[in-house]
Amino acid sequence: MKITVASNVGFCFGVKKSIEITEKTLEKYGKLRNVYVTGDLVHNEKVMEYLINKGLKILHVGENKLTDIPENSVIIIRAHGLPPDKISDLKSKFNLVIDTTCPIVRKMFEVAKDLLEEGRVLFVLGNKNHPEMVALKGHVKKVSFFSSIDELKEFLDEKSINKDAKIALISQTTKDLRTFCKAAYMLTERFKDLKIVKTICDFTVDREREVKKLAMESDLVIVVGSNKSSNTRKLFNIARKFTSTLFVSGSAQLNDSLEDFENIAIVSGTSTPINLIEEVVSFIKNKFGEVEVLWRSQI
Amino acid sequence: MKITVASNVGFCFGVKKSIEITEKTLEKYGKLRNVYVTGDLVHNEKVMEYLINKGLKILHVGENKLTDIPENSVIIIRAHGLPPDKISDLKSKFNLVIDTTCPIVRKMFEVAKDLLEEGRVLFVLGNKNHPEMVALKGHVKKVSFFSSIDELKEFLDEKSINKDAKIALISQTTKDLRTFCKAAYMLTERFKDLKIVKTICDFTVDREREVKKLAMESDLVIVVGSNKSSNTRKLFNIARKFTSTLFVSGSAQLNDSLEDFENIAIVSGTSTPINLIEEVVSFIKNKFGEVEVLWRSQI
């Protein structure tokens, strides 16, 4: 049996920075003040469990009553961002609000605002309930979300937007490039003046490309991460088009059936800690003995 | 046998206007002065023959020695346009220069200039030797032409353009929409910031859509027009993907083999005069007698 671990594994720099800031904040203030994060800091249960054990509390903006929370609490804004009015609200109530919004996500908000200011009709490839898109909605009021090409087609067939209208297309930072390009094709077919800004995070595109290559070369791909993570689900959806694929949050979901496979690839989303990958590799090595492991990042 | 004539046949308004202006110019000045056109006014031999019989002369800008041409000659600029320096040149030598550049082509020149002024790398779907593209080159110095998706791919693979560069995509007004949309897909895949202006003429797109529909419903499509005409060649290339297709310049190229077909559709490019369509219809009616003719424009 041979295991190949993708070169692009572990946290991306945005996730890493959010977690580091949170750890430091807990160290500095955790003993005397409550430290709250606005929802899951990143979409990984193990990471959240680790931080909650260190004292982190979860604040569900819009659900928790802010008056129940002590004024001296420290508030951390998650990597996916938050609508600006919610941030102002928090800042007016608490004296320490730390914003860990990923810079790539923040850039996307700015691009969206600029495109609307140009008077363009804004289309966004994204899931409207994903926290990144909820935050975006706070920045731009008039926006049409679609999460698949069928949904975009249906929308365009129903609404009659003038073909001379100026159109813009952007994306949730973790959506897949193929769907984005198909959307560019469809909008070009129907409209005359388009501005397309590819706000998809390059780091997640690199992982897309690598998972496709690995899936074509392997008889099993193990995707490690949380089902809540958009970019991890994306890797799973790409891999399973080419080969057998398992989506696991850790080694606990693995069993003897792995012995049917000769070439196994291991990949992960940007919010999966590297120790979960190591755990999966160790599990397989312990179970099957004769295993050759190749960490591509070490090539 | 049943013949269906497409609803979009005959001259488009741009061609019609060019020809009308030329006819009027010949009437007004033709007896006393030479009337020259810069190349083929429109890409149709029959139309050119008709105008030449009325006294029109052809001036091949860059080939004819302008000093050999009397100063009081009238110069007509063809529907496809001319590089601005050539127009200035003509205006400095002759006191009457009449510009019949199609307004849709002229708009495309303006769009190209604006996009370059924005600092964008300009890609144009077009044949670089087509007169419209030769005219465009006079307006914008830095431009990359491609006439197929393979050519664009080859260009992008060879040249290493920074993925953060600002890109623009436009088209020769008579190119096909499908290739244009595929180019939009390919550029979206590779670059981050794109502006796509669909400068393809709507009238030619309408003909594209109609020929596809007719081709799927017919066992023969007859495309009437000149092989020099880009938009007529486009119709031929679309039709033959779906059914048997003939490309003819008039009825002279038709023969008895038509009797093998039950449903015949007739289409034409924007530079084909309606009387050529009528001629083809009459030929078939005379030859095969029992023919039902449906002019879709009259539905």
Coordinates of C-alpha atoms in Angstrom, one line a residue:
Chain A
M1 CA 0.0 0.0 0.0
K2 CA 1.2 3.5 -0.8
I3 CA -0.1 6.7 0.7
T4 CA 0.5 10.1 -1.0
V5 CA -0.2 13.2 1.2
A6 CA -1.0 16.3 -0.9
S7 CA 1.6 19.1 -0.8
N8 CA -1.2 21.6 0.0
V9 CA -2.3 20.4 3.4
G10 CA -2.7 22.1 6.7
F11 CA -4.1 25.5 7.5
C12 CA -3.9 28.3 4.9
F13 CA -2.3 31.6 6.1
G14 CA -5.8 33.2 6.8
V15 CA -6.9 30.3 9.1
K16 CA -3.5 30.1 10.7
K17 CA -3.6 33.9 11.5
S18 CA -7.1 33.7 13.0
I19 CA -6.2 30.8 15.2
E20 CA -2.9 32.4 16.3
I21 CA -4.6 35.7 17.2
T22 CA -7.3 33.8 19.1
E23 CA -4.7 31.7 21.1
K24 CA -2.8 34.9 22.0
T25 CA -6.0 36.7 23.0
L26 CA -7.0 33.8 25.3
E27 CA -3.5 33.8 26.8
K28 CA -3.6 37.5 27.4
Y29 CA -7.2 38.1 28.5
G30 CA -8.6 34.6 29.2
K31 CA -8.0 34.5 32.9
L32 CA -9.9 37.8 33.7
R33 CA -12.3 38.4 30.9
N34 CA -14.6 36.3 28.7
V35 CA -13.3 35.8 25.2
Y36 CA -16.0 35.3 22.6
V37 CA -15.8 34.5 18.9
T38 CA -18.7 35.3 16.5
G39 CA -19.6 31.7 15.5
D40 CA -17.1 29.0 14.6
L41 CA -13.7 30.8 14.2
V42 CA -13.0 28.3 11.4
H43 CA -15.1 25.4 10.1
N44 CA -13.4 22.5 11.9
E45 CA -14.8 20.8 15.0
K46 CA -11.5 19.6 16.3
V47 CA -10.0 23.1 16.1
M48 CA -13.0 24.6 17.9
E49 CA -12.9 21.9 20.6
Y50 CA -9.3 22.7 21.2
L51 CA -10.0 26.5 21.5
I52 CA -13.1 26.0 23.6
N53 CA -11.0 23.9 26.0
K54 CA -8.7 26.9 26.2
G55 CA -11.7 29.0 27.3
L56 CA -13.1 30.4 24.1
K57 CA -16.9 31.0 24.1
I58 CA -19.2 31.2 21.1
L59 CA -21.3 34.3 20.5
H60 CA -24.1 33.8 17.9
V61 CA -24.6 37.4 16.7
G62 CA -28.3 37.9 16.3
E63 CA -29.2 35.0 18.6
N64 CA -27.3 35.7 21.9
K65 CA -28.7 38.7 23.8
L66 CA -25.7 41.0 23.9
T67 CA -26.9 42.5 27.2
D68 CA -26.3 39.1 28.9
I69 CA -22.6 39.3 28.0
P70 CA -20.3 41.3 30.3
E71 CA -19.1 44.6 28.8
N72 CA -15.5 43.8 29.4
S73 CA -15.6 40.7 27.3
V74 CA -13.2 40.4 24.3
I75 CA -14.9 39.8 21.0
I76 CA -13.1 38.0 18.1
I77 CA -14.6 38.3 14.7
R78 CA -14.3 35.0 12.8
A79 CA -12.2 34.4 9.6
H80 CA -15.4 34.6 7.4
G81 CA -16.1 38.2 8.5
L82 CA -19.3 39.8 9.7
P83 CA -21.7 42.4 8.3
P84 CA -20.3 45.9 9.0
D85 CA -23.4 46.9 11.0
K86 CA -23.0 43.9 13.3
I87 CA -19.3 44.9 13.8
S88 CA -20.3 48.5 14.7
D89 CA -22.9 47.1 17.1
L90 CA -20.3 45.0 18.8
K91 CA -17.8 47.9 18.9
S92 CA -20.4 50.1 20.6
K93 CA -21.0 47.5 23.3
F94 CA -17.6 46.0 24.0
N95 CA -14.3 47.9 24.3
L96 CA -12.2 45.2 22.7
V97 CA -13.2 43.8 19.3
I98 CA -10.6 42.0 17.3
D99 CA -11.3 41.4 13.7
T100 CA -9.6 38.3 12.2
T101 CA -11.5 38.4 8.9
C102 CA -9.3 36.7 6.2
P103 CA -7.6 39.4 4.0
I104 CA -8.8 37.5 0.9
V105 CA -12.4 37.6 2.1
R106 CA -12.0 41.3 3.0
K107 CA -10.7 42.1 -0.5
M108 CA -13.7 40.3 -2.0
F109 CA -16.1 42.6 0.1
E110 CA -14.2 45.7 -1.3
V111 CA -14.4 44.4 -4.9
A112 CA -18.1 43.8 -4.5
K113 CA -18.7 47.3 -3.3
D114 CA -16.7 48.8 -6.1
L115 CA -18.6 46.8 -8.7
L116 CA -22.0 48.0 -7.3
E117 CA -20.7 51.6 -7.3
E118 CA -20.0 51.2 -11.0
G119 CA -23.7 50.6 -11.4
R120 CA -23.4 46.9 -12.2
V121 CA -25.9 44.1 -11.6
L122 CA -23.9 41.9 -9.2
F123 CA -23.9 38.1 -9.4
V124 CA -22.1 36.1 -6.7
L125 CA -21.3 32.4 -6.9
G126 CA -21.9 31.5 -3.3
N127 CA -24.2 29.8 -0.7
K128 CA -26.3 32.7 0.7
N129 CA -26.4 31.2 4.2
H130 CA -22.6 30.6 4.4
P131 CA -21.2 33.1 7.0
E132 CA -18.9 34.7 4.4
M133 CA -21.9 35.5 2.2
V134 CA -24.0 36.7 5.2
A135 CA -21.1 39.1 5.9
L136 CA -21.1 40.1 2.2
K137 CA -24.8 40.9 2.3
G138 CA -24.0 43.5 4.9
H139 CA -21.6 45.2 2.5
V140 CA -23.7 45.1 -0.6
K141 CA -27.5 45.3 -0.5
K142 CA -28.3 44.5 -4.1
V143 CA -26.8 41.1 -5.0
S144 CA -28.0 37.8 -6.6
F145 CA -26.5 34.6 -5.2
F146 CA -26.3 31.3 -7.1
S147 CA -24.7 28.2 -5.9
S148 CA -24.8 26.1 -9.2
I149 CA -25.0 26.7 -12.9
D150 CA -28.6 25.4 -12.9
E151 CA -29.6 27.9 -10.3
L152 CA -28.0 30.7 -12.3
K153 CA -29.8 29.6 -15.5
E154 CA -33.1 29.4 -13.7
F155 CA -32.6 32.8 -12.3
L156 CA -31.7 34.3 -15.7
D157 CA -34.6 32.6 -17.4
E158 CA -37.1 33.9 -14.9
K159 CA -35.9 37.4 -14.4
S160 CA -35.7 39.5 -17.5
I161 CA -32.6 41.6 -17.1
N162 CA -31.9 43.9 -20.0
K163 CA -29.1 42.4 -22.2
D164 CA -27.5 45.9 -22.3
A165 CA -27.3 46.0 -18.4
K166 CA -23.8 46.2 -17.0
I167 CA -23.1 42.9 -15.2
A168 CA -20.5 41.8 -12.7
L169 CA -19.5 38.4 -11.5
I170 CA -17.6 37.5 -8.3
S171 CA -17.4 34.5 -6.0
Q172 CA -17.3 33.3 -2.5
T173 CA -13.6 32.8 -1.9
T174 CA -13.9 29.0 -1.5
K175 CA -16.1 28.1 -4.4
D176 CA -14.9 26.0 -7.3
L177 CA -13.2 27.5 -10.4
R178 CA -15.0 25.3 -12.9
T179 CA -18.5 26.5 -11.9
F180 CA -17.2 30.1 -11.9
C181 CA -15.9 29.8 -15.4
K182 CA -19.2 28.2 -16.6
A183 CA -21.0 31.1 -15.0
A184 CA -18.7 33.5 -17.0
Y185 CA -19.6 31.6 -20.2
M186 CA -23.4 31.8 -19.5
L187 CA -23.3 35.5 -18.6
T188 CA -21.2 36.3 -21.7
E189 CA -23.7 34.5 -23.8
R190 CA -26.6 36.7 -22.5
F191 CA -25.1 40.1 -21.7
K192 CA -23.0 42.7 -23.5
D193 CA -20.9 44.3 -20.8
L194 CA -19.4 42.2 -18.1
K195 CA -16.8 42.6 -15.4
I196 CA -15.5 39.4 -13.9
V197 CA -13.3 39.4 -10.9
K198 CA -12.1 36.0 -9.8
T199 CA -12.3 36.4 -6.0
I200 CA -11.7 32.7 -5.5
C201 CA -8.8 32.2 -3.1
D202 CA -5.7 31.0 -5.0
F203 CA -4.8 28.7 -2.2
T204 CA -8.1 26.8 -2.5
V205 CA -7.6 26.7 -6.3
D206 CA -4.2 25.1 -5.9
R207 CA -5.8 22.5 -3.7
E208 CA -8.5 21.9 -6.4
R209 CA -5.9 21.3 -9.0
E210 CA -3.9 19.0 -6.8
V211 CA -6.9 16.9 -5.7
K212 CA -7.9 16.4 -9.3
K213 CA -4.4 15.2 -10.3
L214 CA -4.1 12.9 -7.2
A215 CA -7.6 11.5 -7.7
M216 CA -6.7 10.5 -11.3
E217 CA -3.6 8.7 -10.0
S218 CA -5.1 7.0 -6.9
D219 CA -7.7 4.3 -6.3
L220 CA -8.9 6.1 -3.1
V221 CA -8.8 9.7 -1.9
I222 CA -9.3 10.4 1.8
V223 CA -10.5 14.0 2.3
V224 CA -9.9 15.1 5.9
G225 CA -11.9 17.9 7.4
S226 CA -15.3 19.1 8.4
N227 CA -18.5 18.9 6.3
K228 CA -19.2 22.5 7.4
S229 CA -16.1 23.7 5.5
S230 CA -17.0 24.8 2.0
N231 CA -13.5 24.4 0.5
T232 CA -13.2 20.9 2.0
R233 CA -16.6 19.8 0.6
K234 CA -15.4 21.2 -2.8
L235 CA -12.3 18.9 -2.7
F236 CA -14.6 15.9 -1.9
N237 CA -16.9 16.8 -4.8
I238 CA -13.9 17.0 -7.2
A239 CA -12.2 13.8 -6.1
R240 CA -15.3 11.6 -6.3
K241 CA -15.7 12.4 -10.0
F242 CA -12.5 10.6 -10.6
T243 CA -12.1 7.8 -8.0
S244 CA -13.4 6.3 -4.8
T245 CA -13.5 9.0 -2.1
L246 CA -13.9 9.1 1.7
F247 CA -14.8 12.2 3.6
V248 CA -13.6 11.8 7.3
S249 CA -13.1 14.2 10.2
G250 CA -10.3 12.0 11.6
S251 CA -9.1 8.4 11.8
A252 CA -12.1 7.2 13.9
Q253 CA -14.1 6.8 10.7
L254 CA -11.5 4.6 9.0
N255 CA -11.6 0.8 9.1
D256 CA -10.3 -2.4 7.6
S257 CA -12.0 -1.8 4.2
L258 CA -9.0 0.3 3.3
E259 CA -7.0 -2.8 2.5
D260 CA -8.8 -3.0 -0.8
F261 CA -6.8 0.0 -2.0
E262 CA -3.3 0.1 -3.3
N263 CA -2.8 3.9 -3.9
I264 CA -4.3 6.2 -1.4
A265 CA -4.1 10.0 -1.6
I266 CA -4.8 12.2 1.5
V267 CA -6.0 15.8 1.0
S268 CA -7.5 18.4 3.3
G269 CA -9.3 21.7 3.3
T270 CA -7.7 24.9 4.6
S271 CA -9.3 24.6 8.0
T272 CA -8.0 21.1 8.8
P273 CA -5.0 21.0 11.2
I274 CA -2.0 19.1 10.1
N275 CA -2.1 16.8 13.1
L276 CA -5.4 15.3 11.8
I277 CA -3.5 14.3 8.6
E278 CA -0.7 12.8 10.7
E279 CA -3.3 11.0 12.8
V280 CA -4.8 9.4 9.6
V281 CA -1.4 8.5 8.3
S282 CA -0.4 6.8 11.6
F283 CA -3.7 4.9 11.8
I284 CA -3.2 3.4 8.3
K285 CA 0.5 2.6 9.1
N286 CA -0.4 0.9 12.3
K287 CA -3.2 -1.1 10.8
F288 CA -1.5 -2.3 7.6
G289 CA 2.2 -2.3 8.4
E290 CA 3.8 -2.3 5.0
V291 CA 2.9 1.2 3.9
E292 CA 5.0 3.6 1.9
V293 CA 4.2 7.2 2.8
L294 CA 5.1 10.1 0.5
W295 CA 4.5 13.6 1.8
R296 CA 4.5 15.6 -1.4
S297 CA 5.3 18.8 0.4
Q298 CA 8.7 17.2 1.3
I299 CA 9.6 16.3 -2.3
Chain B
M1 CA -40.6 19.4 -51.2
K2 CA -40.8 22.2 -48.7
I3 CA -38.7 25.3 -48.6
T4 CA -38.4 27.5 -45.5
V5 CA -36.7 30.9 -45.9
A6 CA -35.2 32.3 -42.7
S7 CA -36.9 35.4 -41.2
N8 CA -33.5 37.1 -41.0
V9 CA -32.5 37.4 -44.7
G10 CA -31.4 40.3 -46.8
F11 CA -29.1 43.1 -45.9
C12 CA -28.6 44.2 -42.4
F13 CA -29.2 48.0 -41.8
G14 CA -25.4 48.7 -41.9
V15 CA -24.9 47.1 -45.3
K16 CA -28.1 48.7 -46.6
K17 CA -27.0 52.1 -45.5
S18 CA -23.6 51.7 -47.1
I19 CA -25.1 50.6 -50.4
E20 CA -27.7 53.4 -50.4
I21 CA -25.1 56.1 -49.7
T22 CA -23.0 54.7 -52.5
E23 CA -25.9 54.6 -55.0
K24 CA -26.8 58.2 -54.2
T25 CA -23.1 59.3 -54.4
L26 CA -22.9 57.7 -57.9
E27 CA -26.1 59.4 -59.0
K28 CA -25.0 62.8 -57.7
Y29 CA -21.3 62.8 -58.7
G30 CA -20.8 59.9 -61.0
K31 CA -21.2 61.7 -64.3
L32 CA -18.5 64.3 -63.6
R33 CA -16.2 62.8 -61.0
N34 CA -14.7 59.4 -60.3
V35 CA -16.3 57.6 -57.3
Y36 CA -13.9 55.2 -55.5
V37 CA -14.6 52.8 -52.6
T38 CA -11.8 51.6 -50.4
G39 CA -11.9 47.9 -51.3
D40 CA -15.2 45.9 -51.5
L41 CA -17.9 48.0 -50.1
V42 CA -19.5 44.8 -48.7
H43 CA -18.4 41.2 -49.2
N44 CA -20.7 40.2 -52.0
E45 CA -19.6 39.8 -55.6
K46 CA -23.1 40.4 -57.1
V47 CA -23.5 43.6 -55.1
M48 CA -20.1 44.8 -56.2
E49 CA -20.8 43.9 -59.8
Y50 CA -24.0 45.9 -59.7
L51 CA -22.2 49.0 -58.2
I52 CA -19.2 48.7 -60.6
N53 CA -21.7 48.7 -63.5
K54 CA -23.1 51.9 -62.1
G55 CA -19.5 53.4 -62.3
L56 CA -18.0 52.6 -58.9
K57 CA -14.2 52.1 -58.9
I58 CA -12.1 50.2 -56.4
L59 CA -9.3 51.9 -54.5
H60 CA -6.9 49.6 -52.7
V61 CA -5.6 51.8 -50.0
G62 CA -1.8 51.1 -49.7
E63 CA -1.7 49.6 -53.1
N64 CA -3.0 52.2 -55.6
K65 CA -0.8 55.2 -55.9
L66 CA -3.0 58.0 -54.6
T67 CA -1.2 60.5 -56.9
D68 CA -2.6 58.6 -59.9
I69 CA -6.1 59.4 -58.8
P70 CA -7.7 62.8 -59.7
E71 CA -8.0 65.1 -56.7
N72 CA -11.7 65.8 -57.4
S73 CA -12.5 62.1 -57.0
V74 CA -15.1 61.1 -54.4
I75 CA -13.9 58.5 -51.9
I76 CA -16.3 56.2 -50.1
I77 CA -15.0 54.3 -47.0
R78 CA -16.3 50.8 -46.9
A79 CA -18.7 49.4 -44.3
H80 CA -15.8 47.6 -42.5
G81 CA -14.0 50.8 -41.7
L82 CA -10.4 51.9 -42.3
P83 CA -7.5 52.8 -40.0
P84 CA -7.8 56.4 -38.9
D85 CA -4.4 57.4 -40.4
K86 CA -5.5 56.1 -43.8
I87 CA -8.7 58.2 -43.5
S88 CA -6.7 61.3 -42.6
D89 CA -4.4 60.6 -45.6
L90 CA -7.4 60.3 -47.9
K91 CA -9.0 63.5 -46.4
S92 CA -5.8 65.5 -47.0
K93 CA -5.7 64.4 -50.7
F94 CA -9.4 64.4 -51.7
N95 CA -12.0 67.0 -50.9
L96 CA -14.9 64.6 -50.6
V97 CA -14.5 61.5 -48.4
I98 CA -17.7 59.8 -47.3
D99 CA -17.4 57.3 -44.4
T100 CA -19.9 54.5 -44.5
T101 CA -18.3 52.5 -41.6
C102 CA -21.1 50.4 -40.0
P103 CA -22.1 52.0 -36.7
I104 CA -21.7 48.7 -34.9
V105 CA -18.1 48.4 -36.1
R106 CA -17.4 52.0 -35.2
K107 CA -18.7 51.3 -31.7
M108 CA -16.4 48.3 -31.4
F109 CA -13.4 50.6 -32.3
E110 CA -14.4 53.0 -29.4
V111 CA -14.8 50.1 -26.9
A112 CA -11.4 48.8 -27.8
K113 CA -9.8 52.2 -27.3
D114 CA -11.5 52.6 -23.9
L115 CA -10.4 49.2 -22.7
L116 CA -6.7 49.9 -23.6
E117 CA -6.9 53.3 -21.9
E118 CA -8.0 51.4 -18.7
G119 CA -4.6 49.7 -19.0
R120 CA -6.0 46.3 -19.9
V121 CA -4.3 43.6 -22.1
L122 CA -6.7 43.4 -25.1
F123 CA -7.7 40.1 -26.7
V124 CA -9.8 40.2 -29.8
L125 CA -11.6 37.3 -31.4
G126 CA -11.0 38.1 -35.1
N127 CA -9.1 37.3 -38.2
K128 CA -6.2 39.8 -38.3
N129 CA -6.3 40.1 -42.0
H130 CA -10.1 40.8 -42.2
P131 CA -10.6 44.5 -43.2
E132 CA -12.5 45.2 -40.0
M133 CA -9.5 44.0 -38.0
V134 CA -7.1 45.9 -40.1
A135 CA -9.1 49.0 -39.4
L136 CA -9.1 48.1 -35.7
K137 CA -5.3 47.8 -35.6
G138 CA -5.2 51.4 -36.7
H139 CA -7.1 52.4 -33.6
V140 CA -5.4 50.3 -31.0
K141 CA -1.7 49.4 -31.3
K142 CA -1.4 46.8 -28.6
V143 CA -3.8 44.0 -29.3
S144 CA -3.7 40.2 -29.6
F145 CA -5.9 38.6 -32.2
F146 CA -7.1 35.0 -32.1
S147 CA -9.5 33.3 -34.5
S148 CA -10.1 30.0 -32.6
I149 CA -10.0 28.7 -29.1
D150 CA -6.9 26.5 -29.9
E151 CA -5.1 29.7 -31.1
L152 CA -6.0 31.5 -27.9
K153 CA -4.8 28.5 -25.8
E154 CA -1.6 28.3 -27.7
F155 CA -1.0 32.0 -27.2
L156 CA -1.7 31.9 -23.5
D157 CA 0.5 28.8 -23.0
E158 CA 3.4 30.4 -24.8
K159 CA 3.3 34.0 -23.4
S160 CA 3.4 34.2 -19.7
I161 CA 1.0 37.0 -18.9
N162 CA 0.8 37.7 -15.1
K163 CA -2.5 36.3 -13.8
D164 CA -3.1 39.5 -11.9
A165 CA -2.9 41.6 -15.2
K166 CA -6.1 43.3 -16.1
I167 CA -7.6 41.6 -19.2
A168 CA -10.2 42.6 -21.8
L169 CA -12.0 40.6 -24.4
I170 CA -13.9 41.9 -27.4
S171 CA -14.7 40.5 -30.9
Q172 CA -14.9 41.2 -34.6
T173 CA -18.5 42.1 -35.0
T174 CA -19.3 39.1 -37.2
K175 CA -17.6 36.3 -35.2
D176 CA -19.5 33.5 -33.6
L177 CA -20.9 33.7 -30.1
R178 CA -20.0 30.2 -29.0
T179 CA -16.2 30.8 -29.6
F180 CA -16.5 34.1 -27.8
C181 CA -18.1 32.5 -24.8
K182 CA -15.5 29.8 -24.7
A183 CA -12.8 32.4 -24.8
A184 CA -14.5 34.1 -21.8
Y185 CA -14.3 30.8 -20.0
M186 CA -10.7 30.3 -20.8
L187 CA -9.6 33.8 -19.8
T188 CA -11.7 33.6 -16.5
E189 CA -9.9 30.4 -15.7
R190 CA -6.5 32.1 -16.0
F191 CA -6.9 35.7 -15.0
K192 CA -8.4 37.5 -12.0
D193 CA -9.7 40.7 -13.5
L194 CA -11.6 40.7 -16.8
K195 CA -13.7 43.0 -18.7
I196 CA -15.7 41.3 -21.5
V197 CA -17.6 43.5 -24.0
K198 CA -19.6 41.5 -26.4
T199 CA -19.1 43.6 -29.6
I200 CA -20.6 40.9 -31.8
C201 CA -23.4 42.3 -33.9
D202 CA -26.8 41.3 -32.6
F203 CA -28.2 40.9 -36.1
T204 CA -25.6 38.3 -36.9
V205 CA -26.3 36.5 -33.6
D206 CA -30.0 36.4 -34.5
R207 CA -29.0 34.7 -37.7
E208 CA -26.7 32.3 -35.9
R209 CA -29.6 31.3 -33.6
E210 CA -32.0 30.9 -36.5
V211 CA -29.7 28.9 -38.7
K212 CA -29.1 26.4 -35.9
K213 CA -32.8 25.9 -35.3
L214 CA -33.5 25.6 -39.1
A215 CA -30.6 23.2 -39.5
M216 CA -32.0 20.9 -36.9
E217 CA -35.4 20.9 -38.5
S218 CA -34.2 20.5 -42.2
D219 CA -32.5 17.9 -44.2
L220 CA -30.6 20.6 -46.3
V221 CA -29.6 24.1 -45.6
I222 CA -28.6 26.4 -48.5
V223 CA -26.5 29.3 -47.4
V224 CA -26.6 32.0 -50.0
G225 CA -23.7 34.6 -50.1
S226 CA -20.0 35.1 -50.6
N227 CA -17.2 33.1 -49.2
K228 CA -15.5 36.4 -48.5
S229 CA -18.2 37.3 -46.0
S230 CA -17.2 36.4 -42.4
N231 CA -20.8 36.3 -41.1
T232 CA -22.0 34.1 -44.1
R233 CA -19.1 31.6 -43.6
K234 CA -20.1 31.5 -39.9
L235 CA -23.7 30.5 -40.8
F236 CA -22.3 27.7 -43.1
N237 CA -20.1 26.4 -40.3
I238 CA -23.0 26.3 -37.9
A239 CA -25.5 24.7 -40.3
R240 CA -23.1 21.9 -41.4
K241 CA -22.7 20.7 -37.8
F242 CA -26.4 19.7 -37.8
T243 CA -27.4 18.8 -41.4
S244 CA -26.3 18.7 -45.1
T245 CA -25.4 22.2 -46.1
L246 CA -24.6 23.9 -49.4
F247 CA -22.8 27.2 -49.7
V248 CA -23.8 29.0 -53.0
S249 CA -23.4 32.5 -54.4
G250 CA -26.6 32.1 -56.4
S251 CA -28.8 29.6 -58.3
A252 CA -26.1 28.7 -60.8
Q253 CA -24.5 26.3 -58.4
L254 CA -27.7 24.3 -57.8
N255 CA -28.7 21.2 -59.7
D256 CA -30.9 18.1 -59.8
S257 CA -29.4 16.6 -56.6
L258 CA -31.7 18.8 -54.6
E259 CA -34.5 16.3 -55.3
D260 CA -33.1 14.0 -52.6
F261 CA -34.2 16.5 -49.9
E262 CA -37.7 17.0 -48.4
N263 CA -37.2 20.0 -46.1
I264 CA -34.9 22.7 -47.4
A265 CA -34.0 25.8 -45.4
I266 CA -32.5 28.9 -47.0
V267 CA -30.4 31.4 -45.1
S268 CA -28.1 34.2 -45.9
G269 CA -25.5 36.5 -44.4
T270 CA -26.0 40.3 -44.0
S271 CA -24.3 41.2 -47.3
T272 CA -26.5 39.0 -49.5
P273 CA -29.2 40.9 -51.4
I274 CA -32.7 39.6 -51.1
N275 CA -33.0 39.1 -54.8
L276 CA -30.4 36.3 -54.7
I277 CA -32.7 34.5 -52.2
E278 CA -35.6 35.0 -54.5
E279 CA -33.6 33.7 -57.4
V280 CA -32.7 30.5 -55.5
V281 CA -36.3 30.0 -54.5
S282 CA -37.6 30.5 -58.1
F283 CA -34.9 28.1 -59.4
I284 CA -36.1 25.3 -57.1
K285 CA -39.8 26.0 -57.8
N286 CA -39.2 25.9 -61.6
K287 CA -37.1 22.8 -61.3
F288 CA -39.3 20.7 -59.0
G289 CA -42.8 22.1 -59.4
E290 CA -44.6 20.8 -56.3
V291 CA -42.8 23.0 -53.8
E292 CA -44.3 24.7 -50.7
V293 CA -42.5 27.9 -49.9
L294 CA -42.6 29.4 -46.4
W295 CA -41.1 32.9 -45.9
R296 CA -40.6 33.0 -42.1
S297 CA -40.4 36.8 -42.2
Q298 CA -44.0 36.8 -43.4
I299 CA -45.4 34.6 -40.6

